[in-house]
Each structure stands twice: as C-alpha cells, then as structure tokens.
Amino acid sequence: MHLKLVCHPPLNEKEEEEEEEEGAKRNTSKRTEIHSNMDYVLRTVMFALVICGVFSADEVKVKSVMEGDSVTLNPDITQIQRINQIKWMFQKKGSNAAENIRNVEILQGRLEKNDLTGSLTINNMRTKHSGLYTLEIDHDNGTNNASFNVTVNEVPSVIEAHKAEIKILTVKKGEPLFLETDVTEFHGDELIVWRFGDEGKLLAKEDKETKSSPYYNADERYKGRLQLNDQTGFLTLDKMKDTDAGYYTVRISSNKQTTYKKFAVNFTGFIISGSVVSPSAGAIIALLLVIAVVAGLGVLYYRRKISELQEHVVGTLKFTEGESVYLHTGLTKLLKEDLILWKLEPKNALIAKINGTEDQRKQTPYYPESEAFKGRLHLNDKTGDLTITNTKSSSSGVYELQINSSNKVSYKKFNILVWPVNTLNYTVGDSATLQTGVTELKNDARILWKFSDTYIFIAELSGATNHHKLYDGPDGRFRDRLQINQRTGDLTIGNISRAHSDIYTLEITSGKNITCRRFMVVVHDKTISGEVGDSITLAPETEMQVGDLIMWMFGPEDRLIAKGEMNAQGFCTQDDAVGNITLDQTGSLIITNSTTEHSGVYKLLVISIRETKHKRFRVAIHERKENVVVEMESMPLKN
C-alpha cells in the first residue's frame, strides 16, 4: 500500500475563520435535510396511526337495538383529510354479498346520512335489518373501512314509562276494556306493541310493513279475548277479570317518530283504605294518591288538620238512557259514627245523605227536593250505596261520595255519562240507515261505529283521507251488508235480519272533542195478515239454483211442513207438505183456505252448496168480519 502525503501550507487566522463558517453552513444544511426527512416520516406514521386508531382493520363495532328503535353508526371521519368519496354497504345476516345501501329495498325511507361526520342513522328498525354495515372511504392516500355489526332484537319487554302519557281508566268486571291510541291513520311503516304489567308481558303486536296478521299472546288467560284494531291500533280486552287490573302500555314507532301511551286500569267500586291489594294494584293506588294530592293541594292542608284525607277518582262510567246506575261506597256496613254524603258537581249540590245511627237507618234517607232526580234516587240503608233509576242524558255529571267516619274523611268521585238512545224499528229485509246528524265531516273527524254492548268495531271512516273500513262482525252477520256515507258518516245496513237487533254506538272524534250517540235497532219479522178463508203466499224472494234444497218449518218446535229440491228438470216437491199447504215451482209456500190455526211464525231454509239462507215470516189470520146491514124504518116527519 502506498500513501500519498499531501502537505498544505498553514492557514492564517482569517482563512481559518472562513473555513469554520463554511463547515458550519454545510452541517446546518445537512441537519435541515435530516429534519425534513424525519418530519415526513413522522407525519406519515402519525397519519397511519390515526387511520388505524379510527378504523382498525380487524375491529368491528357491535351495536344491539330493539325493534322500533333507531340506531346511529358514527365512524367519525373528521380526522381524515382529502376525502374523495364515502359509501355505506349492507350485508344481511346469513348472506355472503354486500350491496350499496341505496339499493337495499328494506332500508328505503328510513336512512339519514351525515356527509360531514360520515354517520348513518337507520330509523324504526326491524329484525330483518340485522347485519353488517360497512363504510368505505376513498381518500388521496388510499381506502379505509369502518364496520358495524348490528343486531335488532325483538320488541323490548319494558316500554319507557317516563315517555308515556298516563291515563286512568275504571271498568266493570266482566265487561270489555277499550284502550285507545292517538292515531288517526297509519302510513304503512308502523310497529304497534301493547304490553301489560310491570314485567312487560307482550299482549299484542302488529307490524304494518309486513302486512301480516297481528300477533296475540297465546296464554290461555288471554285466549279469544284480545282484538287489535287494524285501522287505529286500539286494543280491546274482552270480559275483564281480577287479574287484568294494572298498567297497559303501547309503543307505536314509525320512520318519523315513536309515541308512547300508558293506562292505569282498575275496577269500579274500588276503595283505597283498608284493602289488601296486589303489587300491581298497589302501584295504581300510589299513583291515584299522588294525583289526588296534587289536584287538591289548596285544600289538603286544611283537611289534614281535621282528618286523614283519602280520595279516589273513578273513570268514566257509560250508561244508556233508561238504565239504572249503581254507585257503590265499598262499605259492607255503616258504623254508628259514619255519615254518607252524595253530591253533584260542579256546585257540590247535596243530593242524598244518610248516617249510621240506628234511629236514622229506620227513617227514610234524606233527598233534597230536585226536579232532576225526583223519585229516582234510592239509598241503601246498610251500605250507603246510591241508585239512580230511569237515567236521562241530563243525569250525566261528576258524582262525589264523602264518607265521614270517626278518624278520617274519604272521598270518591264517579264520572257518569248517560247516552241518549234512539229506538229504530225495522222489518226483516229492510235497509236500515243510522244517521250521525252531521251534514259534512270535518277534515280531522274520525267516525267509529260499534255493535252491541261489547263494542265490536263494524265501520270506520277518516274525514282527512276519506278512507273507510267495514268489518264482517260476529259470525259474519254484517258481511256484504254495510255501507258508510263518505260525506256524513251515516251507516246503512242492507237486508237487515233479526240477528242485527242490538245497540249500535256512534263515536265522532274531532280534535279534542268526542261526540257519542247510541241507537237501539229492533228488527221485527215480516208480518202477513189475512182473514179466515184467504189464501196466503210466502215467497222466498231468492232465485233457486240447481241443487238447492228448500225446507219450510212452522211453530216454536220448527215442525217441518214442506220440502222441495231444485234439479235439472225443475223444482220437485216432496210429500212432507201438510193439509192446505203446497209448494209452487218457485219454492213459495201457499196456504189455501186459511184458518186461525195457521197463525204463527214460519221459517224458511234454503240450503245450497255455498251457504244456507234463513228467512222468517209471521202470519196473522183473523176471523172474518161479518158485514152488518142496519135497516131503519122510515118515519114521517112531524110538523
């Protein structure tokens, strides 16, 4: 190895300083370049960390919601710069393919996207919306994903009580319970859920999107007693029992909103003091006490100075004109120191009183003079119960019971509504029209027609949409017979029969006003009258078809008196006809040379492959009146 030694002359002081400055500049430039490279690397690493922190490649966030709820998937993309496009994909559970949510039919109408944050909200969810939701983000530095595994569970067992409006209802045992929603019409995306009790027992559920039949609790306790109204979401629970008292809650969710309503249901004649109650009834008692305290706060202080105050407000009790109203104190026996006062609001006018002393109980209870109740009030001298007989619509009002005992004063209120009744008489086969009395419905009006005291829905009409619905009723007795006037809400029953005799209830709701009317429809048999010796013809008034069998019966025993059958050759009578009775080719029954013994009820059965038709006739044969000729002897007039 050869080394070449190069010698430089020594630098003077000035040259040495210049060399040091030049070296310093080179070092500074080098450090700047290193720092620049490190800064780029650091920014790249930090960006990668941010991306990984927000969207971990392996992380899938899990969301769990209930049917009817809304869920928001929030990936928070605000830290990502220079985003070109964001896209949400949906992969249904059990499927291997994902598709753009814009193309997923079951999600249409319920999505809300926020392009600033990238969040996605799905409203009014169902179990079919369970699956994997993935956000794909395209930006200048690549592509990132955010995934959410969403599970939609069945409806919740407990509906949020604090969101529910509470309404107190009181019913009689054995009678139906009607729970009404505030819905005027459905839009096809609603989920209706009715629950009972503190444990949230599911009673009924209907999903309007699926257009399937409502679900009802299959428990033997509710078998055949639940009915969910398809048009309004109203729930009817028939034949109320002791175990049915408690809280009922409804939750109606749609793509636009979720509403709640809660009912505290108890039975008529309930007294707060001295009773052993179930936990659910105890909850109702507590609620009623709170309401009573708040409502009467102004007088509570004074009353508590002299007695222990207990008050119970009973819900509305509905009656028909002419019925008797029984208002119970809840006492089994009046004590010597008890004083019973019955008053009528709003003036708190005393209408009856009785006390528990022996002398007083032997006397006639006191009834102040009042034309409104003259002769129609009766007090039970053992219990203090009040009976109002032959009620009128003017008997409607709030009745207050005050029980003064030795150590407390108890109050109880009854809201009595007496509906007027229009009695309408028809003959079998007629068309009956029940009029609302309205010339034209308002846009916010809703008409409900109900049949019988069990309040079975038979017709509905919305003034806003003119949409109406007709029901077949029990045993299909209204099938193809009902018509409702779109302008007035009048209900017409065609070809009426005795099976349609009953009470009909009309309910008109407009805004916060509710108008009720009741109709008593009485359908009589068609009566055919004649005199002894006349010929009477009873016609089926139906076209006979091949294969039809006609049977005529008479009297309370339904004795067969004539029979015939339509075949390809014509109408053939059989030999069951009795004397003076024949059948013609139309199946009509002919009574010749009639007598009073032919008077009575005749029943016709037309039996075909499709159905069996019934018809009744009442025949009245009277003795023939003799023509009386009176001859008068002509007498001359005297002057």
PDB file of N, CA and C in Angstrom, residues 54 92 143 175 188 221 270 289 309-310 323 358 379 444 468 484 487-488 501 571 604 616:
ATOM      1  N   VAL A  54     -58.734   5.045  14.206  1.00  0.00           N
ATOM      2  CA  VAL A  54     -60.142   5.264  13.914  1.00  0.00           C
ATOM      3  C   VAL A  54     -60.752   4.035  13.271  1.00  0.00           C
ATOM      4  N   LYS A  92     -76.636  -8.458   4.725  1.00  0.00           N
ATOM      5  CA  LYS A  92     -77.657  -9.038   5.587  1.00  0.00           C
ATOM      6  C   LYS A  92     -77.127 -10.296   6.257  1.00  0.00           C
ATOM      7  N   THR A 143     -57.637   3.857   0.754  1.00  0.00           N
ATOM      8  CA  THR A 143     -59.015   3.498   1.100  1.00  0.00           C
ATOM      9  C   THR A 143     -59.048   2.908   2.499  1.00  0.00           C
ATOM     10  N   GLU A 175    -116.903  -6.837  31.849  1.00  0.00           N
ATOM     11  CA  GLU A 175    -117.130  -6.002  30.677  1.00  0.00           C
ATOM     12  C   GLU A 175    -115.825  -5.830  29.898  1.00  0.00           C
ATOM     13  N   GLY A 188     -98.258   2.802   7.011  1.00  0.00           N
ATOM     14  CA  GLY A 188     -97.729   1.551   6.482  1.00  0.00           C
ATOM     15  C   GLY A 188     -96.357   1.172   6.973  1.00  0.00           C
ATOM     16  N   ARG A 221    -104.871 -17.479  29.452  1.00  0.00           N
ATOM     17  CA  ARG A 221    -105.509 -16.365  30.162  1.00  0.00           C
ATOM     18  C   ARG A 221    -106.115 -15.341  29.212  1.00  0.00           C
ATOM     19  N   PHE A 270    -113.748   0.591  43.592  1.00  0.00           N
ATOM     20  CA  PHE A 270    -112.507   0.393  44.330  1.00  0.00           C
ATOM     21  C   PHE A 270    -112.357   1.450  45.421  1.00  0.00           C
ATOM     22  N   LEU A 289    -103.167   8.329  44.591  1.00  0.00           N
ATOM     23  CA  LEU A 289    -102.957   9.205  45.741  1.00  0.00           C
ATOM     24  C   LEU A 289    -102.149  10.435  45.359  1.00  0.00           C
ATOM     25  N   LEU A 309    -107.140  12.511  54.929  1.00  0.00           N
ATOM     26  CA  LEU A 309    -107.843  12.628  53.643  1.00  0.00           C
ATOM     27  C   LEU A 309    -107.443  11.497  52.714  1.00  0.00           C
ATOM     28  N   GLN A 310    -108.464  10.835  52.159  1.00  0.00           N
ATOM     29  CA  GLN A 310    -108.234   9.834  51.123  1.00  0.00           C
ATOM     30  C   GLN A 310    -109.252  10.057  50.029  1.00  0.00           C
ATOM     31  N   GLU A 323    -131.434   3.120  31.762  1.00  0.00           N
ATOM     32  CA  GLU A 323    -130.747   2.158  32.623  1.00  0.00           C
ATOM     33  C   GLU A 323    -130.666   2.695  34.048  1.00  0.00           C
ATOM     34  N   GLU A 358    -128.826   4.019  64.505  1.00  0.00           N
ATOM     35  CA  GLU A 358    -129.971   3.117  64.379  1.00  0.00           C
ATOM     36  C   GLU A 358    -131.240   3.883  64.057  1.00  0.00           C
ATOM     37  N   LEU A 379    -131.239   5.165  48.353  1.00  0.00           N
ATOM     38  CA  LEU A 379    -130.061   4.877  49.161  1.00  0.00           C
ATOM     39  C   LEU A 379    -130.225   3.537  49.863  1.00  0.00           C
ATOM     40  N   ASP A 444    -110.578  16.730  10.222  1.00  0.00           N
ATOM     41  CA  ASP A 444    -109.912  15.988  11.295  1.00  0.00           C
ATOM     42  C   ASP A 444    -110.850  15.018  11.997  1.00  0.00           C
ATOM     43  N   HIS A 468    -112.133   4.404   4.424  1.00  0.00           N
ATOM     44  CA  HIS A 468    -113.064   3.739   5.322  1.00  0.00           C
ATOM     45  C   HIS A 468    -112.780   2.244   5.341  1.00  0.00           C
ATOM     46  N   ILE A 484    -121.122   2.966   4.194  1.00  0.00           N
ATOM     47  CA  ILE A 484    -120.927   4.165   5.002  1.00  0.00           C
ATOM     48  C   ILE A 484    -120.842   5.371   4.083  1.00  0.00           C
ATOM     49  N   ARG A 487    -119.512  11.378   3.103  1.00  0.00           N
ATOM     50  CA  ARG A 487    -119.673  12.799   3.444  1.00  0.00           C
ATOM     51  C   ARG A 487    -120.204  13.003   4.860  1.00  0.00           C
ATOM     52  N   THR A 488    -121.120  12.131   5.290  1.00  0.00           N
ATOM     53  CA  THR A 488    -121.772  12.329   6.589  1.00  0.00           C
ATOM     54  C   THR A 488    -121.403  11.273   7.622  1.00  0.00           C
ATOM     55  N   SER A 501    -130.570  -6.979  15.467  1.00  0.00           N
ATOM     56  CA  SER A 501    -131.216  -6.253  16.564  1.00  0.00           C
ATOM     57  C   SER A 501    -130.235  -6.124  17.722  1.00  0.00           C
ATOM     58  N   PHE A 571    -138.258 -27.745 -10.311  1.00  0.00           N
ATOM     59  CA  PHE A 571    -138.441 -27.827  -8.864  1.00  0.00           C
ATOM     60  C   PHE A 571    -139.335 -29.018  -8.527  1.00  0.00           C
ATOM     61  N   LEU A 604    -138.004 -20.368   6.838  1.00  0.00           N
ATOM     62  CA  LEU A 604    -137.562 -20.910   5.553  1.00  0.00           C
ATOM     63  C   LEU A 604    -136.054 -21.124   5.588  1.00  0.00           C
ATOM     64  N   ARG A 616    -137.700 -15.554   7.963  1.00  0.00           N
ATOM     65  CA  ARG A 616    -138.828 -15.769   8.864  1.00  0.00           C
ATOM     66  C   ARG A 616    -140.027 -14.952   8.393  1.00  0.00           C
TER      67      ARG A 616
END
